[in-house]
Amino acid sequence: MDEDIVWTENAWPSTDGTSGLREDGDRIVFQGRLSLDGDGGAVLDVGGSVILFDLADPPLPDGVSGSWVEVRVAPDNVAVWPYEV
């Protein structure tokens, strides 16, 4: 993933608590459980598949680690090894 998580710009809490991947207009939407690592990054578990993200400033709100979130990114910033989407 070549796009940082920016809370309330491309990432929000998810209300339904399910994993998913879909296209919505000009964005790819990843929905899953977010975990923060100790190195300033994040891991999004989407149905057992792990997606790595960097975090942009400002930092994510307290308590977001372990919660269900939705992340919307531009298709040009998504690559599935060894293919690009």
C-alpha atoms as a printed R data frame, in Angstrom:
   type eleno elety resid chain resno       x       y      z
1  ATOM     1    CA   MET     A     1   0.000   0.000  0.000
2  ATOM     2    CA   ASP     A     2   1.485   3.275 -1.067
3  ATOM     3    CA   GLU     A     3  -0.834   5.585  0.856
4  ATOM     4    CA   ASP     A     4  -0.656   6.674  4.496
5  ATOM     5    CA   ILE     A     5  -3.590   6.470  6.879
6  ATOM     6    CA   VAL     A     6  -4.859   9.957  7.682
7  ATOM     7    CA   TRP     A     7  -7.627   9.720 10.269
8  ATOM     8    CA   THR     A     8 -10.919  11.366  9.136
9  ATOM     9    CA   GLU     A     9  -9.485  11.968  5.652
10 ATOM    10    CA   ASN     A    10  -9.151   8.416  4.325
11 ATOM    11    CA   ALA     A    11  -9.852   6.319  7.440
12 ATOM    12    CA   TRP     A    12 -12.827   6.152  9.780
13 ATOM    13    CA   PRO     A    13 -14.378   3.790 12.313
14 ATOM    14    CA   SER     A    14 -16.462   1.048 10.725
15 ATOM    15    CA   THR     A    15 -19.875   0.487 12.226
16 ATOM    16    CA   ASP     A    16 -20.615  -3.054 11.049
17 ATOM    17    CA   GLY     A    17 -17.518  -4.958 12.250
18 ATOM    18    CA   THR     A    18 -16.930  -7.022  9.131
19 ATOM    19    CA   SER     A    19 -13.997  -7.428  6.778
20 ATOM    20    CA   GLY     A    20 -14.326  -6.466  3.160
21 ATOM    21    CA   LEU     A    21 -12.839  -5.077 -0.011
22 ATOM    22    CA   ARG     A    22 -14.836  -3.112 -2.561
23 ATOM    23    CA   GLU     A    23 -14.682  -0.332 -5.094
24 ATOM    24    CA   ASP     A    24 -16.600   2.863 -4.364
25 ATOM    25    CA   GLY     A    25 -16.373   5.453 -7.114
26 ATOM    26    CA   ASP     A    26 -12.720   6.372 -7.559
27 ATOM    27    CA   ARG     A    27 -11.557   4.633 -4.345
28 ATOM    28    CA   ILE     A    28 -10.728   1.123 -3.183
29 ATOM    29    CA   VAL     A    29 -12.255   0.520  0.247
30 ATOM    30    CA   PHE     A    30 -10.584  -1.827  2.732
31 ATOM    31    CA   GLN     A    31 -12.568  -2.711  5.823
32 ATOM    32    CA   GLY     A    32 -10.995  -4.637  8.688
33 ATOM    33    CA   ARG     A    33  -9.508  -4.648 12.170
34 ATOM    34    CA   LEU     A    34  -6.663  -2.167 12.682
35 ATOM    35    CA   SER     A    35  -3.610  -2.850 14.853
36 ATOM    36    CA   LEU     A    36  -0.797  -0.397 15.490
37 ATOM    37    CA   ASP     A    37   2.812  -1.535 15.519
38 ATOM    38    CA   GLY     A    38   5.544   0.040 17.609
39 ATOM    39    CA   ASP     A    39   7.312   1.606 14.626
40 ATOM    40    CA   GLY     A    40   4.713   4.176 13.566
41 ATOM    41    CA   GLY     A    41   2.849   1.891 11.225
42 ATOM    42    CA   ALA     A    42  -0.435   0.048 11.139
43 ATOM    43    CA   VAL     A    43  -1.650  -3.370 10.102
44 ATOM    44    CA   LEU     A    44  -5.152  -3.833  8.724
45 ATOM    45    CA   ASP     A    45  -6.484  -7.388  8.932
46 ATOM    46    CA   VAL     A    46  -8.978  -7.827  6.104
47 ATOM    47    CA   GLY     A    47 -10.446 -11.302  6.447
48 ATOM    48    CA   GLY     A    48  -7.099 -12.845  7.394
49 ATOM    49    CA   SER     A    49  -5.073 -10.923  4.816
50 ATOM    50    CA   VAL     A    50  -2.661  -8.408  6.311
51 ATOM    51    CA   ILE     A    51  -2.202  -4.977  4.737
52 ATOM    52    CA   LEU     A    52   0.577  -2.695  5.954
53 ATOM    53    CA   PHE     A    53   0.066   1.065  6.183
54 ATOM    54    CA   ASP     A    54   2.175   3.993  7.316
55 ATOM    55    CA   LEU     A    55   0.547   6.577  9.558
56 ATOM    56    CA   ALA     A    56   0.500  10.272  8.713
57 ATOM    57    CA   ASP     A    57   0.253  13.151 11.191
58 ATOM    58    CA   PRO     A    58  -1.741  13.773 13.264
59 ATOM    59    CA   PRO     A    59  -1.560  10.502 15.199
60 ATOM    60    CA   LEU     A    60  -4.560   8.200 15.353
61 ATOM    61    CA   PRO     A    61  -6.939   8.720 18.268
62 ATOM    62    CA   ASP     A    62  -6.469   6.762 21.477
63 ATOM    63    CA   GLY     A    63  -8.259   3.442 21.519
64 ATOM    64    CA   VAL     A    64  -8.315   2.933 17.742
65 ATOM    65    CA   SER     A    65  -5.917  -0.037 17.862
66 ATOM    66    CA   GLY     A    66  -7.981  -3.215 17.739
67 ATOM    67    CA   SER     A    67 -11.054  -1.499 16.343
68 ATOM    68    CA   TRP     A    68 -12.843  -1.996 13.039
69 ATOM    69    CA   VAL     A    69 -12.019   0.685 10.471
70 ATOM    70    CA   GLU     A    70 -12.587   1.558  6.840
71 ATOM    71    CA   VAL     A    71  -9.678   2.876  4.756
72 ATOM    72    CA   ARG     A    72 -10.257   4.419  1.307
73 ATOM    73    CA   VAL     A    73  -7.314   4.681 -1.082
74 ATOM    74    CA   ALA     A    74  -6.680   5.564 -4.722
75 ATOM    75    CA   PRO     A    75  -6.389   2.496 -6.996
76 ATOM    76    CA   ASP     A    76  -2.980   3.693 -8.232
77 ATOM    77    CA   ASN     A    77  -1.657   3.234 -4.684
78 ATOM    78    CA   VAL     A    78  -2.733  -0.414 -4.412
79 ATOM    79    CA   ALA     A    79  -0.522  -3.269 -5.559
80 ATOM    80    CA   VAL     A    80  -1.187  -6.976 -5.109
81 ATOM    81    CA   TRP     A    81   2.011  -8.908 -5.389
82 ATOM    82    CA   PRO     A    82   2.976  -9.657 -8.108
83 ATOM    83    CA   TYR     A    83   0.200  -7.719 -9.882
84 ATOM    84    CA   GLU     A    84  -0.954  -4.107 -9.771
85 ATOM    85    CA   VAL     A    85  -4.654  -3.379 -9.394
